[in-house]
Structures are given as C-alpha cells and as structure tokens.
PDB file of C-alpha atoms and ligand atoms in Angstrom:
ATOM      1  CA  UNK A  11      -0.002  -0.011  -0.028  1.00 86.00           C
ATOM      2  CA  UNK A  12       1.258   3.519  -0.864  1.00 91.00           C
ATOM      3  CA  UNK A  13       2.143   5.471   2.362  1.00 93.00           C
ATOM      4  CA  UNK A  14      -0.308   8.088   3.424  1.00 96.00           C
ATOM      5  CA  UNK A  15       0.655  11.730   3.252  1.00 98.00           C
ATOM      6  CA  UNK A  16      -0.084  13.570   6.313  1.00 98.00           C
ATOM      7  CA  UNK A  17      -0.176  17.321   7.128  1.00 98.00           C
ATOM      8  CA  UNK A  18      -0.124  18.035  10.823  1.00 99.00           C
ATOM      9  CA  UNK A  19      -1.449  21.373  12.249  1.00 98.00           C
ATOM     10  CA  UNK A  20      -0.185  22.546  15.548  1.00 98.00           C
ATOM     11  CA  UNK A  21      -0.078  25.613  17.812  1.00 98.00           C
ATOM     12  CA  UNK A  22       2.074  24.534  20.665  1.00 98.00           C
ATOM     13  CA  UNK A  23       4.341  21.863  22.217  1.00 98.00           C
ATOM     14  CA  UNK A  24       3.641  19.225  19.649  1.00 98.00           C
ATOM     15  CA  UNK A  25       3.930  16.198  21.946  1.00 98.00           C
ATOM     16  CA  UNK A  26       1.199  14.438  19.943  1.00 98.00           C
ATOM     17  CA  UNK A  27       3.111  15.408  16.749  1.00 98.00           C
ATOM     18  CA  UNK A  28       6.206  13.798  18.250  1.00 98.00           C
ATOM     19  CA  UNK A  29       4.281  10.576  18.932  1.00 98.00           C
ATOM     20  CA  UNK A  30       3.087  10.439  15.346  1.00 98.00           C
ATOM     21  CA  UNK A  31       6.569  11.249  14.000  1.00 98.00           C
ATOM     22  CA  UNK A  32       7.986   8.392  16.089  1.00 98.00           C
ATOM     23  CA  UNK A  33       5.287   5.926  14.958  1.00 98.00           C
ATOM     24  CA  UNK A  34       5.970   6.871  11.305  1.00 98.00           C
ATOM     25  CA  UNK A  35       9.762   6.553  11.690  1.00 98.00           C
ATOM     26  CA  UNK A  36       9.502   3.113  13.381  1.00 98.00           C
ATOM     27  CA  UNK A  37       7.165   1.878  10.584  1.00 97.00           C
ATOM     28  CA  UNK A  38       4.198   1.530  12.995  1.00 98.00           C
ATOM     29  CA  UNK A  39       2.278   3.944  10.776  1.00 97.00           C
ATOM     30  CA  UNK A  40       2.551   3.528   7.015  1.00 97.00           C
ATOM     31  CA  UNK A  41       2.724   7.302   6.379  1.00 97.00           C
ATOM     32  CA  UNK A  42       4.996  10.198   5.706  1.00 97.00           C
ATOM     33  CA  UNK A  43       4.459  13.578   7.296  1.00 98.00           C
ATOM     34  CA  UNK A  44       4.573  15.970   4.315  1.00 98.00           C
ATOM     35  CA  UNK A  45       4.550  19.154   6.518  1.00 98.00           C
ATOM     36  CA  UNK A  46       3.807  20.642   9.786  1.00 98.00           C
ATOM     37  CA  UNK A  47       1.945  23.925   9.801  1.00 98.00           C
ATOM     38  CA  UNK A  48       1.576  26.199  12.789  1.00 98.00           C
ATOM     39  CA  UNK A  49      -0.357  29.421  13.462  1.00 98.00           C
ATOM     40  CA  UNK A  50       2.303  30.361  15.956  1.00 98.00           C
ATOM     41  CA  UNK A  51       6.012  31.012  15.052  1.00 98.00           C
ATOM     42  CA  UNK A  52       7.208  30.042  18.461  1.00 98.00           C
ATOM     43  CA  UNK A  53       5.469  26.670  18.700  1.00 98.00           C
ATOM     44  CA  UNK A  54       7.918  24.089  19.939  1.00 98.00           C
ATOM     45  CA  UNK A  55       6.414  21.520  17.602  1.00 98.00           C
ATOM     46  CA  UNK A  56       8.095  23.290  14.743  1.00 98.00           C
ATOM     47  CA  UNK A  57      11.443  22.388  16.257  1.00 98.00           C
ATOM     48  CA  UNK A  58      10.360  18.818  16.561  1.00 98.00           C
ATOM     49  CA  UNK A  59       9.424  18.802  12.919  1.00 98.00           C
ATOM     50  CA  UNK A  60      12.806  20.340  11.853  1.00 98.00           C
ATOM     51  CA  UNK A  61      14.703  17.814  13.939  1.00 98.00           C
ATOM     52  CA  UNK A  62      12.817  15.096  12.062  1.00 98.00           C
ATOM     53  CA  UNK A  63      13.549  16.678   8.647  1.00 98.00           C
ATOM     54  CA  UNK A  64       9.903  17.549   8.036  1.00 98.00           C
ATOM     55  CA  UNK A  65       8.950  20.699   6.080  1.00 98.00           C
ATOM     56  CA  UNK A  66       7.338  23.417   8.191  1.00 98.00           C
ATOM     57  CA  UNK A  67       5.168  26.455   7.481  1.00 98.00           C
ATOM     58  CA  UNK A  68       3.914  29.201   9.748  1.00 98.00           C
ATOM     59  CA  UNK A  69       0.782  31.027   8.980  1.00 98.00           C
ATOM     60  CA  UNK A  70      -0.056  33.623  11.627  1.00 97.00           C
ATOM     61  CA  UNK A  71      -3.715  34.419  12.095  1.00 95.00           C
ATOM     62  CA  UNK A  72      -2.565  37.841  13.079  1.00 95.00           C
ATOM     63  CA  UNK A  73      -1.755  38.587   9.417  1.00 97.00           C
ATOM     64  CA  UNK A  74      -5.325  38.155   8.347  1.00 98.00           C
ATOM     65  CA  UNK A  75      -8.421  40.363   8.792  1.00 97.00           C
ATOM     66  CA  UNK A  76     -10.896  37.534   9.055  1.00 98.00           C
ATOM     67  CA  UNK A  77     -11.241  33.873   9.959  1.00 97.00           C
ATOM     68  CA  UNK A  78     -12.442  33.244   6.392  1.00 98.00           C
ATOM     69  CA  UNK A  79      -9.345  34.929   4.863  1.00 98.00           C
ATOM     70  CA  UNK A  80      -7.079  32.905   7.153  1.00 98.00           C
ATOM     71  CA  UNK A  81      -8.665  29.633   6.408  1.00 98.00           C
ATOM     72  CA  UNK A  82      -8.675  30.257   2.684  1.00 98.00           C
ATOM     73  CA  UNK A  83      -4.898  30.761   2.770  1.00 98.00           C
ATOM     74  CA  UNK A  84      -4.464  27.765   5.148  1.00 98.00           C
ATOM     75  CA  UNK A  85      -6.281  25.661   2.613  1.00 98.00           C
ATOM     76  CA  UNK A  86      -3.931  26.839  -0.114  1.00 98.00           C
ATOM     77  CA  UNK A  87      -0.846  26.018   2.064  1.00 98.00           C
ATOM     78  CA  UNK A  88      -2.227  22.571   3.013  1.00 98.00           C
ATOM     79  CA  UNK A  89      -2.934  21.891  -0.698  1.00 98.00           C
ATOM     80  CA  UNK A  90       0.590  22.495  -1.762  1.00 98.00           C
ATOM     81  CA  UNK A  91       1.484  19.380   0.274  1.00 98.00           C
ATOM     82  CA  UNK A  92      -1.295  17.246  -1.224  1.00 98.00           C
ATOM     83  CA  UNK A  93      -2.143  15.345   1.930  1.00 98.00           C
ATOM     84  CA  UNK A  94      -4.748  12.537   2.109  1.00 97.00           C
ATOM     85  CA  UNK A  95      -5.066  13.177   5.858  1.00 98.00           C
ATOM     86  CA  UNK A  96      -4.949  16.368   7.929  1.00 98.00           C
ATOM     87  CA  UNK A  97      -4.100  15.821  11.580  1.00 98.00           C
ATOM     88  CA  UNK A  98      -4.991  18.537  14.097  1.00 98.00           C
ATOM     89  CA  UNK A  99      -2.659  18.152  17.048  1.00 98.00           C
ATOM     90  CA  UNK A 100      -3.287  20.930  19.455  1.00 98.00           C
ATOM     91  CA  UNK A 101      -4.196  23.391  16.710  1.00 98.00           C
ATOM     92  CA  UNK A 102      -5.989  26.019  18.750  1.00 96.00           C
ATOM     93  CA  UNK A 103      -8.264  27.589  16.078  1.00 96.00           C
ATOM     94  CA  UNK A 104     -11.932  27.318  15.340  1.00 95.00           C
ATOM     95  CA  UNK A 105     -12.206  26.179  11.710  1.00 97.00           C
ATOM     96  CA  UNK A 106     -14.548  27.746   9.158  1.00 98.00           C
ATOM     97  CA  UNK A 107     -17.219  25.516   7.481  1.00 97.00           C
ATOM     98  CA  UNK A 108     -15.445  25.821   4.110  1.00 97.00           C
ATOM     99  CA  UNK A 109     -12.133  24.365   5.564  1.00 98.00           C
ATOM    100  CA  UNK A 110     -14.069  21.562   7.340  1.00 98.00           C
ATOM    101  CA  UNK A 111     -16.066  20.712   4.199  1.00 97.00           C
ATOM    102  CA  UNK A 112     -12.945  20.551   2.110  1.00 97.00           C
ATOM    103  CA  UNK A 113     -11.325  17.877   4.298  1.00 98.00           C
ATOM    104  CA  UNK A 114     -14.540  16.084   5.214  1.00 97.00           C
ATOM    105  CA  UNK A 115     -13.699  12.563   6.371  1.00 98.00           C
ATOM    106  CA  UNK A 116      -9.979  13.384   5.958  1.00 98.00           C
ATOM    107  CA  UNK A 117      -9.370  15.471   9.058  1.00 98.00           C
ATOM    108  CA  UNK A 118      -8.819  14.220  12.635  1.00 98.00           C
ATOM    109  CA  UNK A 119      -8.696  15.993  15.948  1.00 98.00           C
ATOM    110  CA  UNK A 120      -7.735  14.958  19.519  1.00 98.00           C
ATOM    111  CA  UNK A 121      -9.675  16.362  22.332  1.00 98.00           C
ATOM    112  CA  UNK A 122      -8.792  16.032  26.027  1.00 98.00           C
ATOM    113  CA  UNK A 123     -12.169  14.795  27.345  1.00 98.00           C
ATOM    114  CA  UNK A 124     -14.489  11.817  27.031  1.00 98.00           C
ATOM    115  CA  UNK A 125     -16.675  13.450  24.320  1.00 98.00           C
ATOM    116  CA  UNK A 126     -19.472  14.431  24.288  1.00 97.00           C
ATOM    117  CA  UNK A 127     -18.488  15.692  27.689  1.00 98.00           C
ATOM    118  CA  UNK A 128     -16.482  18.899  27.964  1.00 98.00           C
ATOM    119  CA  UNK A 129     -16.302  20.242  24.421  1.00 97.00           C
ATOM    120  CA  UNK A 130     -14.198  23.420  24.318  1.00 96.00           C
ATOM    121  CA  UNK A 131     -11.410  24.544  26.757  1.00 96.00           C
ATOM    122  CA  UNK A 132     -10.242  23.733  30.341  1.00 98.00           C
ATOM    123  CA  UNK A 133     -11.430  20.199  30.191  1.00 98.00           C
ATOM    124  CA  UNK A 134      -9.222  18.874  33.011  1.00 98.00           C
ATOM    125  CA  UNK A 135     -10.374  21.537  35.434  1.00 98.00           C
ATOM    126  CA  UNK A 136     -13.967  21.003  34.439  1.00 98.00           C
ATOM    127  CA  UNK A 137     -13.708  17.205  35.114  1.00 98.00           C
ATOM    128  CA  UNK A 138     -12.176  18.005  38.582  1.00 98.00           C
ATOM    129  CA  UNK A 139     -14.819  20.633  39.334  1.00 98.00           C
ATOM    130  CA  UNK A 140     -17.545  18.160  38.466  1.00 98.00           C
ATOM    131  CA  UNK A 141     -15.973  15.605  40.786  1.00 98.00           C
ATOM    132  CA  UNK A 142     -15.785  13.057  37.964  1.00 98.00           C
ATOM    133  CA  UNK A 143     -13.889   9.942  38.940  1.00 98.00           C
ATOM    134  CA  UNK A 144     -13.127   9.103  35.285  1.00 98.00           C
ATOM    135  CA  UNK A 145     -11.727  11.454  32.592  1.00 98.00           C
ATOM    136  CA  UNK A 146      -9.953  10.836  29.327  1.00 98.00           C
ATOM    137  CA  UNK A 147      -9.364  11.730  25.770  1.00 98.00           C
ATOM    138  CA  UNK A 148     -11.078  11.230  22.361  1.00 98.00           C
ATOM    139  CA  UNK A 149      -9.905  11.192  18.801  1.00 98.00           C
ATOM    140  CA  UNK A 150     -12.636  12.171  16.368  1.00 98.00           C
ATOM    141  CA  UNK A 151     -13.293  13.214  12.785  1.00 98.00           C
ATOM    142  CA  UNK A 152     -13.669  16.970  12.479  1.00 98.00           C
ATOM    143  CA  UNK A 153     -17.077  18.309  11.429  1.00 97.00           C
ATOM    144  CA  UNK A 154     -18.609  21.828  11.641  1.00 95.00           C
ATOM    145  CA  UNK A 155     -19.520  21.266  15.226  1.00 93.00           C
ATOM    146  CA  UNK A 156     -16.659  22.175  17.514  1.00 91.00           C
ATOM    147  CA  UNK A 157     -15.327  18.988  19.132  1.00 93.00           C
ATOM    148  CA  UNK A 158     -18.529  17.345  17.870  1.00 93.00           C
ATOM    149  CA  UNK A 159     -17.588  15.041  14.993  1.00 97.00           C
ATOM    150  CA  UNK A 160     -17.865  11.226  15.097  1.00 98.00           C
ATOM    151  CA  UNK A 161     -15.700   9.804  17.838  1.00 98.00           C
ATOM    152  CA  UNK A 162     -13.162   7.029  16.775  1.00 98.00           C
ATOM    153  CA  UNK A 163     -11.291   6.105  19.851  1.00 98.00           C
ATOM    154  CA  UNK A 164     -11.265   7.008  23.519  1.00 98.00           C
ATOM    155  CA  UNK A 165      -9.012   6.209  26.483  1.00 98.00           C
ATOM    156  CA  UNK A 166     -10.024   6.686  30.145  1.00 98.00           C
ATOM    157  CA  UNK A 167      -7.922   7.755  33.077  1.00 98.00           C
ATOM    158  CA  UNK A 168      -8.850   7.903  36.835  1.00 98.00           C
ATOM    159  CA  UNK A 169      -9.275  11.349  38.448  1.00 98.00           C
ATOM    160  CA  UNK A 170      -7.487  11.082  41.809  1.00 98.00           C
ATOM    161  CA  UNK A 171      -8.484  12.965  44.952  1.00 97.00           C
ATOM    162  CA  UNK A 172      -5.435  15.207  44.925  1.00 97.00           C
ATOM    163  CA  UNK A 173      -5.330  15.907  41.273  1.00 98.00           C
ATOM    164  CA  UNK A 174      -4.801  19.352  39.839  1.00 98.00           C
ATOM    165  CA  UNK A 175      -5.483  20.292  36.221  1.00 98.00           C
ATOM    166  CA  UNK A 176      -1.763  19.765  35.602  1.00 98.00           C
ATOM    167  CA  UNK A 177      -1.356  16.327  37.080  1.00 98.00           C
ATOM    168  CA  UNK A 178      -4.604  15.148  35.423  1.00 98.00           C
ATOM    169  CA  UNK A 179      -3.442  16.709  32.114  1.00 98.00           C
ATOM    170  CA  UNK A 180      -0.193  14.689  32.260  1.00 98.00           C
ATOM    171  CA  UNK A 181      -2.052  11.453  32.905  1.00 98.00           C
ATOM    172  CA  UNK A 182      -4.335  12.134  29.868  1.00 98.00           C
ATOM    173  CA  UNK A 183      -1.321  13.156  27.672  1.00 98.00           C
ATOM    174  CA  UNK A 184       0.247   9.715  28.186  1.00 98.00           C
ATOM    175  CA  UNK A 185      -2.958   8.168  26.784  1.00 98.00           C
ATOM    176  CA  UNK A 186      -3.069  10.764  23.845  1.00 98.00           C
ATOM    177  CA  UNK A 187       0.384   9.625  22.744  1.00 98.00           C
ATOM    178  CA  UNK A 188      -0.915   6.062  22.480  1.00 98.00           C
ATOM    179  CA  UNK A 189      -4.363   6.531  20.850  1.00 98.00           C
ATOM    180  CA  UNK A 190      -3.570   9.350  18.374  1.00 98.00           C
ATOM    181  CA  UNK A 191      -0.868   7.347  16.502  1.00 98.00           C
ATOM    182  CA  UNK A 192      -3.132   4.276  16.526  1.00 98.00           C
ATOM    183  CA  UNK A 193      -6.019   6.119  14.873  1.00 98.00           C
ATOM    184  CA  UNK A 194      -3.700   7.603  12.238  1.00 98.00           C
ATOM    185  CA  UNK A 195      -2.364   4.051  11.634  1.00 98.00           C
ATOM    186  CA  UNK A 196      -5.883   2.765  11.063  1.00 98.00           C
ATOM    187  CA  UNK A 197      -6.725   5.612   8.675  1.00 98.00           C
ATOM    188  CA  UNK A 198      -3.386   5.033   6.812  1.00 98.00           C
ATOM    189  CA  UNK A 199      -4.342   1.341   6.418  1.00 97.00           C
ATOM    190  CA  UNK A 200      -7.555   2.471   4.893  1.00 97.00           C
ATOM    191  CA  UNK A 201      -9.570   0.782   7.714  1.00 98.00           C
ATOM    192  CA  UNK A 202     -11.280   3.880   8.927  1.00 98.00           C
ATOM    193  CA  UNK A 203     -13.904   6.180   7.280  1.00 98.00           C
ATOM    194  CA  UNK A 204     -16.522   8.713   8.251  1.00 98.00           C
ATOM    195  CA  UNK A 205     -20.141   8.367   7.505  1.00 95.00           C
ATOM    196  CA  UNK A 206     -22.801  11.032   8.156  1.00 87.00           C
ATOM    197  CA  UNK A 207     -22.599  10.949  11.936  1.00 91.00           C
ATOM    198  CA  UNK A 208     -20.479   7.976  12.815  1.00 97.00           C
ATOM    199  CA  UNK A 209     -17.112   6.451  12.147  1.00 98.00           C
ATOM    200  CA  UNK A 210     -16.581   3.107  10.556  1.00 98.00           C
ATOM    201  CA  UNK A 211     -13.647   0.820  11.416  1.00 98.00           C
ATOM    202  CA  UNK A 212     -13.010  -2.408   9.563  1.00 98.00           C
ATOM    203  CA  UNK A 213     -16.530  -2.036   7.982  1.00 97.00           C
ATOM    204  CA  UNK A 214     -18.224  -1.866  11.388  1.00 98.00           C
ATOM    205  CA  UNK A 215     -20.045   1.203  12.643  1.00 98.00           C
ATOM    206  CA  UNK A 216     -18.454   2.415  15.819  1.00 98.00           C
ATOM    207  CA  UNK A 217     -20.673   3.459  18.742  1.00 97.00           C
ATOM    208  CA  UNK A 218     -21.204   7.213  19.507  1.00 96.00           C
ATOM    209  CA  UNK A 219     -18.310   7.224  22.007  1.00 96.00           C
ATOM    210  CA  UNK A 220     -15.993   5.366  19.569  1.00 98.00           C
ATOM    211  CA  UNK A 221     -13.917   2.310  20.316  1.00 98.00           C
ATOM    212  CA  UNK A 222     -12.178   2.115  23.657  1.00 98.00           C
ATOM    213  CA  UNK A 223      -8.447   1.796  24.272  1.00 97.00           C
ATOM    214  CA  UNK A 224      -7.461  -0.731  25.474  1.00 95.00           C
ATOM    215  CA  UNK A 225     -10.256  -2.856  24.172  1.00 85.00           C
TER     216      UNK A 225
HETATM  217  C1  LIG B   6      -3.524  18.101  23.739  1.00 97.09           C
HETATM  218  O1  LIG B   6      -3.951  18.118  25.099  1.00 97.09           O
HETATM  219  C2  LIG B   6      -4.710  17.809  22.867  1.00 97.09           C
HETATM  220  O2  LIG B   6      -5.577  16.915  23.443  1.00 97.09           O
HETATM  221  C3  LIG B   6      -5.313  19.145  22.699  1.00 97.09           C
HETATM  222  O3  LIG B   6      -4.148  20.046  22.649  1.00 97.09           O
HETATM  223  C4  LIG B   6      -3.137  19.496  23.322  1.00 97.09           C
HETATM  224  C5  LIG B   6      -1.941  19.418  22.415  1.00 97.09           C
HETATM  225  O4  LIG B   6      -0.710  19.070  23.171  1.00 97.09           O
HETATM  226  N1  LIG B   6      -6.152  19.171  21.535  1.00 97.09           N
HETATM  227  P1  LIG B   6       0.635  18.851  22.308  1.00 97.09           P
HETATM  228  O5  LIG B   6       0.944  20.147  21.592  1.00 97.09           O
HETATM  229  O6  LIG B   6       0.411  17.719  21.367  1.00 97.09           O
HETATM  230  O7  LIG B   6       1.628  18.614  23.332  1.00 97.09           O
END
C-alpha cells in the first residue's frame, strides 16, 4: 500500500506530533508527514518537525483580517503538500465551515475529554470541578460542530483525589500519545472512514463514543 501523506497542524508543544513522528519513523504507521503547519511561530512543535527533517510552514492568524481569509490561505498551504489526511494536534483555532467541508472525512482531531463531555477549553479543570472519577481523551473526525464530529477512539484515566488540572493533564497526555498514532495508523491502512454521523472501522459502525483503548 502506498504510504499516506499527512499534514499536521499545531499551535504549541507538539507532543502528539512527536508521537506520530515516532510511529511513522518506526514503521508502525505507514505514512509520511509531508509538512507541519503552525499558526504560531514560536510553537515548539516546529522544532520537533525540523529535527525530524519535516517541512514546516507558519501562517499567523494575526496577518489576516478575518477567519475566512485565514482559512482560505491555510487551505492553499495545505494543498501544496497534497495530503490525504490532515491531523489537528493541538491546533488552537476554530475552523470555518469551508475548511471543514474541504477535508470532510480526512481530518482528525484529538480532544482531552471523554466526548461528548466537555467540548471546548479547560477540560481537566472542568472534570475536577464536576467531581468526575473518570476522565480521558477522544480522537474524532472533524465536522462543523466544535469537538462534535464522530468519535473514533477514547481512552480513560482515573481522576485522583489530589489531582490538579496539571497532574490530570499529564495522565491524559500519556494516553493521547498512544491513541492518536493508533488512529492515524488505522486511517493510513484504509480501515477507517467517516459516514454522516459515525465512524466506521473495519466495516463496522463504531458506537457514539467510539472504540475504547485498550479494548
Ligand atoms: C492536547 O492536550 C490535545 O488533546 C489538545 O491540545 C493538546 C496538544 O498538546 N487538543 P501537544 O501540543 O500535542 O503537546
């Protein structure tokens, strides 16, 4: 099978990017990362990409008058790398409908909560404030609803009595670095597709909360 071509979008540290780079380099994922694009010039993930010999591009939202204008240019930049999968890995931007439509079924996101719980920001603190005893992370297809597309895979972590948002985030991150490469691997093996409002893995419809890692 021809390796997938990925474009990864980031805004920050890029630890999920690193996990995907490592899985591509080890052969675990049959894919090449064609480029890493950031909306922030100082994102550490850009360093990780450079160290891995991956092309980088910075497109600052501050240089554009509107979200539409930014996303139109972002689409152009993504297109120059001709990816078959766009991976959002901590890309802290709300996307316009035209960008989402263009990559329908070909764009993934990772969100640090057990969706549909806690769409949006500050998920770890919200789980603590709600006194949840279980929290986690979801990988999902991107649709026009923020953090609302079909869920593919979730991993759970316990919330401990003395957790802060930071300690809980670290526990969640460890799971992120396992499940995101796994989902990218499935997609790259052409085992994963998006239907109207659910994901399909190995020709089976996944439940609303996706598959669970570990099974
Ligand atoms: C992760 O917590 C991810 O769930 C969220 O943004 C964060 C990105 O972290 N979408 P990193 O840049 O991959 O380290």
